[in-house]
Short mmCIF file of C-alpha atoms in Angstrom, two decimals:
data_model
loop_
_atom_site.label_atom_id
_atom_site.label_comp_id
_atom_site.label_asym_id
_atom_site.label_seq_id
_atom_site.Cartn_x
_atom_site.Cartn_y
_atom_site.Cartn_z
CA MET A 29 154.11 108.02 142.41
CA PRO A 30 155.21 106.86 138.38
CA ASN A 31 157.64 108.75 136.85
CA SER A 32 156.36 110.62 133.91
CA SER A 33 159.25 110.93 132.50
CA SER A 34 160.04 106.86 132.78
CA PRO A 35 158.50 104.22 130.13
CA THR A 36 155.76 102.03 131.46
CA VAL A 37 156.69 98.36 132.32
CA VAL A 38 154.65 95.75 130.57
CA LEU A 39 154.96 92.26 132.03
CA VAL A 40 153.64 89.28 130.13
CA HIS A 41 153.73 86.37 132.16
CA GLY A 42 154.65 82.26 130.98
CA ALA A 43 153.07 79.33 130.27
CA TRP A 44 150.57 77.48 133.28
CA ALA A 45 150.88 80.55 135.25
CA ASP A 46 149.05 84.01 135.39
CA GLY A 47 150.01 87.93 136.20
CA SER A 48 150.52 87.06 139.61
CA SER A 49 154.11 85.28 138.42
CA TRP A 50 155.44 88.78 138.57
CA ARG A 51 154.28 89.97 142.19
CA LEU A 52 157.75 89.57 143.86
CA VAL A 53 159.34 91.93 140.84
CA ILE A 54 156.60 94.38 140.89
CA PRO A 55 156.92 96.12 144.20
CA HIS A 56 160.89 97.16 143.38
CA LEU A 57 159.83 98.84 140.46
CA LEU A 58 156.91 100.72 141.88
CA ASN A 59 159.58 101.84 144.49
CA GLN A 60 161.54 103.21 141.88
CA GLY A 61 158.29 105.28 140.50
CA ILE A 62 157.84 102.97 137.35
CA ALA A 63 154.49 102.66 136.38
CA VAL A 64 153.89 98.94 136.01
CA VAL A 65 151.02 96.76 133.72
CA ALA A 66 150.88 92.58 134.58
CA VAL A 67 149.00 91.11 131.48
CA GLN A 68 146.42 88.50 132.41
CA ASN A 69 146.98 86.04 129.06
CA PRO A 70 144.92 83.32 128.53
CA THR A 71 147.62 81.27 127.25
CA THR A 72 145.08 79.22 125.21
CA SER A 73 147.03 80.13 121.69
CA LEU A 74 149.69 82.59 120.51
CA ALA A 75 147.05 84.92 118.89
CA ALA A 76 145.02 85.15 122.05
CA ASP A 77 147.56 85.85 124.29
CA VAL A 78 149.45 88.83 121.69
CA GLU A 79 145.83 90.01 121.67
CA ALA A 80 145.57 90.30 125.51
CA THR A 81 149.12 92.22 125.55
CA ARG A 82 147.99 94.62 122.65
CA ILE A 83 144.97 95.36 124.64
CA VAL A 84 147.35 96.48 127.21
CA LEU A 85 149.43 98.19 125.17
CA ASP A 86 146.94 100.03 123.68
CA SER A 87 145.88 101.61 126.95
CA ILE A 88 149.35 103.19 127.91
CA GLN A 89 150.34 106.56 126.84
CA GLY A 90 154.21 106.85 125.90
CA ASP A 91 157.11 104.50 125.60
CA VAL A 92 157.06 100.56 126.84
CA VAL A 93 159.62 98.50 128.02
CA LEU A 94 158.16 94.88 127.13
CA VAL A 95 158.87 92.16 129.75
CA GLY A 96 158.57 88.33 129.11
CA HIS A 97 159.05 85.02 130.92
CA SER A 98 159.21 81.83 129.25
CA TRP A 99 156.61 81.23 126.74
CA GLY A 100 155.87 85.01 127.32
CA GLY A 101 159.02 85.72 125.27
CA ALA A 102 157.17 84.36 122.27
CA VAL A 103 154.16 86.50 122.85
CA ILE A 104 156.33 89.64 123.01
CA THR A 105 158.16 88.94 120.06
CA GLN A 106 155.01 89.14 118.22
CA ALA A 107 152.62 92.15 120.16
CA GLY A 108 156.35 94.18 120.79
CA ASN A 109 156.29 95.22 116.89
CA ASP A 110 153.55 98.14 118.60
CA PRO A 111 155.54 101.37 117.90
CA LYS A 112 155.23 102.37 121.90
CA VAL A 113 157.66 99.52 122.95
CA LYS A 114 161.05 100.56 122.81
CA ALA A 115 163.07 97.65 124.62
CA LEU A 116 162.48 93.92 125.06
CA VAL A 117 163.25 91.81 128.35
CA PHE A 118 163.37 88.12 128.06
CA VAL A 119 163.87 86.43 131.36
CA ALA A 120 164.54 82.21 130.71
CA ALA A 121 162.19 83.06 127.58
CA LEU A 122 161.55 81.40 124.26
CA PRO A 123 161.59 84.08 121.41
CA PRO A 124 161.28 82.93 118.08
CA LYS A 125 162.30 84.09 114.61
CA VAL A 126 159.99 84.89 111.89
CA GLY A 127 158.33 81.59 110.54
CA GLU A 128 159.51 79.84 113.82
CA SER A 129 157.58 78.54 116.23
CA VAL A 130 158.28 77.75 120.63
CA GLY A 131 158.27 74.10 119.89
CA ASP A 132 160.72 74.59 117.48
CA LEU A 133 163.13 76.48 119.65
CA VAL A 134 162.41 73.25 122.11
CA GLY A 135 163.34 70.84 119.65
CA SER A 136 166.48 72.03 118.31
CA HIS A 137 168.18 70.96 122.27
CA PRO A 138 168.07 67.76 124.45
CA SER A 139 164.80 67.70 126.40
CA PRO A 140 165.78 69.31 130.00
CA PRO A 141 164.72 66.97 132.76
CA GLY A 142 161.67 68.86 133.19
CA LEU A 143 159.81 68.70 129.74
CA SER A 144 159.16 64.61 131.03
CA GLN A 145 156.95 66.11 133.45
CA ILE A 146 154.09 67.66 130.93
CA VAL A 147 150.92 66.06 131.32
CA ASP A 148 148.51 65.12 128.68
CA ASP A 149 144.92 65.07 130.01
CA GLY A 150 143.91 62.78 127.15
CA HIS A 151 141.48 66.45 126.04
CA GLY A 152 144.00 68.60 124.06
CA HIS A 153 145.62 70.52 127.02
CA LEU A 154 148.83 70.35 128.95
CA LYS A 155 149.85 70.65 132.86
CA LEU A 156 152.78 69.87 134.58
CA SER A 157 153.08 67.49 137.48
CA GLU A 158 153.63 68.37 141.11
CA ALA A 159 156.98 66.72 140.76
CA GLY A 160 157.86 68.65 138.00
CA TRP A 161 156.81 72.11 139.64
CA VAL A 162 159.13 70.84 143.19
CA ASN A 163 162.13 69.63 140.98
CA ASP A 164 162.06 70.98 137.91
CA VAL A 165 160.70 74.52 137.71
CA ALA A 166 160.73 75.79 141.04
CA GLN A 167 163.46 73.72 142.58
CA ASP A 168 165.11 76.96 144.26
CA LEU A 169 161.45 77.91 145.97
CA PRO A 170 160.01 76.26 149.27
CA LYS A 171 158.30 72.91 148.25
CA ASP A 172 155.29 74.43 149.60
CA ASP A 173 154.81 77.28 147.29
CA ALA A 174 155.83 74.70 144.27
CA ARG A 175 153.15 72.41 144.99
CA LEU A 176 150.86 75.70 145.34
CA LEU A 177 151.70 76.45 141.74
CA ALA A 178 151.12 73.15 140.37
CA VAL A 179 147.44 73.84 141.72
CA LEU A 180 146.96 77.13 140.50
CA GLN A 181 148.11 76.35 137.15
CA PRO A 182 145.96 76.81 134.26
CA PRO A 183 146.06 74.11 131.40
CA LEU A 184 147.40 74.48 128.02
CA PRO A 185 146.38 73.42 124.51
CA THR A 186 148.55 71.02 122.64
CA THR A 187 148.58 73.26 119.64
CA THR A 188 149.84 76.04 121.38
CA PHE A 189 153.77 75.26 120.92
CA ALA A 190 153.01 75.00 117.60
CA ASP A 191 151.94 79.07 116.62
CA LYS A 192 154.46 80.35 114.45
CA ILE A 193 155.83 84.26 114.65
CA SER A 194 154.96 86.37 111.74
CA LYS A 195 156.86 89.29 112.58
CA ALA A 196 160.18 89.64 115.69
CA ALA A 197 160.05 92.69 117.39
CA TRP A 198 163.84 91.82 118.91
CA GLU A 199 165.20 92.16 115.27
CA THR A 200 164.58 95.95 115.55
CA ARG A 201 164.79 96.71 119.13
CA PRO A 202 167.35 96.84 122.29
CA ASN A 203 167.15 93.80 123.77
CA TRP A 204 168.03 92.28 127.52
CA TYR A 205 167.98 88.61 128.50
CA ILE A 206 168.15 86.90 131.56
CA VAL A 207 169.41 83.60 132.01
CA SER A 208 168.79 81.07 134.60
CA THR A 209 171.64 78.85 134.83
CA ASP A 210 169.69 76.05 136.65
CA ASP A 211 166.77 75.59 134.63
CA ARG A 212 165.60 72.48 134.24
CA ILE A 213 162.61 73.36 131.81
CA VAL A 214 164.29 75.25 129.06
CA SER A 215 167.82 74.34 128.12
CA VAL A 216 170.13 76.53 129.55
CA GLU A 217 171.83 76.02 126.34
CA LEU A 218 169.33 77.30 124.13
CA GLU A 219 168.89 80.65 126.61
CA ARG A 220 172.35 81.20 125.93
CA GLU A 221 171.95 80.70 122.31
CA LEU A 222 169.13 82.78 122.19
CA ALA A 223 170.73 85.57 123.81
CA VAL A 224 173.14 85.86 121.74
CA ARG A 225 171.28 85.62 118.44
CA LEU A 226 168.89 88.61 120.04
CA ASN A 227 172.38 90.20 120.33
CA ALA A 228 171.10 91.26 124.09
CA LYS A 229 172.43 92.50 127.27
CA THR A 230 172.95 89.31 129.09
CA THR A 231 172.78 88.32 132.58
CA GLU A 232 172.98 85.23 134.02
CA LEU A 233 171.11 84.34 137.37
CA LYS A 234 172.38 81.02 139.05
CA ALA A 235 168.20 80.21 139.55
CA SER A 236 165.36 78.02 138.20
CA HIS A 237 163.28 78.71 135.58
CA LEU A 238 161.15 81.15 138.11
CA SER A 239 163.85 83.60 138.88
CA ILE A 240 160.94 85.56 138.54
CA LEU A 241 160.27 84.62 142.18
CA SER A 242 163.48 83.48 143.38
CA GLN A 243 165.59 86.63 142.62
CA PRO A 244 162.86 89.04 142.17
CA LEU A 245 165.44 92.11 142.49
CA ALA A 246 168.02 90.67 140.43
CA VAL A 247 165.28 90.73 137.52
CA ALA A 248 164.15 93.70 138.59
CA ASP A 249 167.15 95.01 137.89
CA VAL A 250 167.71 94.11 134.89
CA ILE A 251 163.94 95.33 133.97
CA LEU A 252 165.25 98.87 135.61
CA ASP A 253 168.33 98.98 133.08
CA ALA A 254 166.17 99.00 130.28
CA VAL A 255 163.91 101.25 131.83
CA ARG A 256 166.85 103.93 132.30
CA THR A 257 168.08 103.08 129.00
CA VAL A 258 164.67 103.93 126.94
CA ALA A 259 164.29 106.85 129.23
CA THR A 260 167.68 108.67 128.88
CA GLY A 261 167.33 107.79 124.58
#
């Protein structure tokens, strides 16, 4: 049973994904008596994803530790301004500052190999190629798992990464950051730079971009550290 004295953990997934991205992390949190909710974001715009996250936050009584993977880092940067949110955890994530977009962050560093595997369908939507999933996003997962993620991915509007942050929650809250040192879709140097900018308690994992699937226990341990910090004030 969830421990009523502990904050609720709210998990926000990245682009080309859904809430099931957290399926291996969640059991570790539940086994520690932590209440958990995974947001199902539409990934149609920053505003839409922030609204979906806020709906979840509105349903929770008590403190929240808000966790974002990848694109979810931008979502929690904006949605995390809710007063219930007491701490933020970023997992290979992209948290912009005020007036900045994810596209601005990505463009500030040389492109990792995986960015070349983003395919425009010619109708305003982007997907990652199967080769991109296998070689550059989930390269430390079994190939069949990576191919399955390629099949399941939802499209992402080409405009999404231009959406800018209006208020950055990480400026006023304690932050944790997990760097994926074998990331091939987000620059590792950018991840480290962002962790410093956030003054985050930083953990480095020798993992692909999808550490939430390849090293879920290590990711859960970082989240639990944030939970304990909030619970003890």
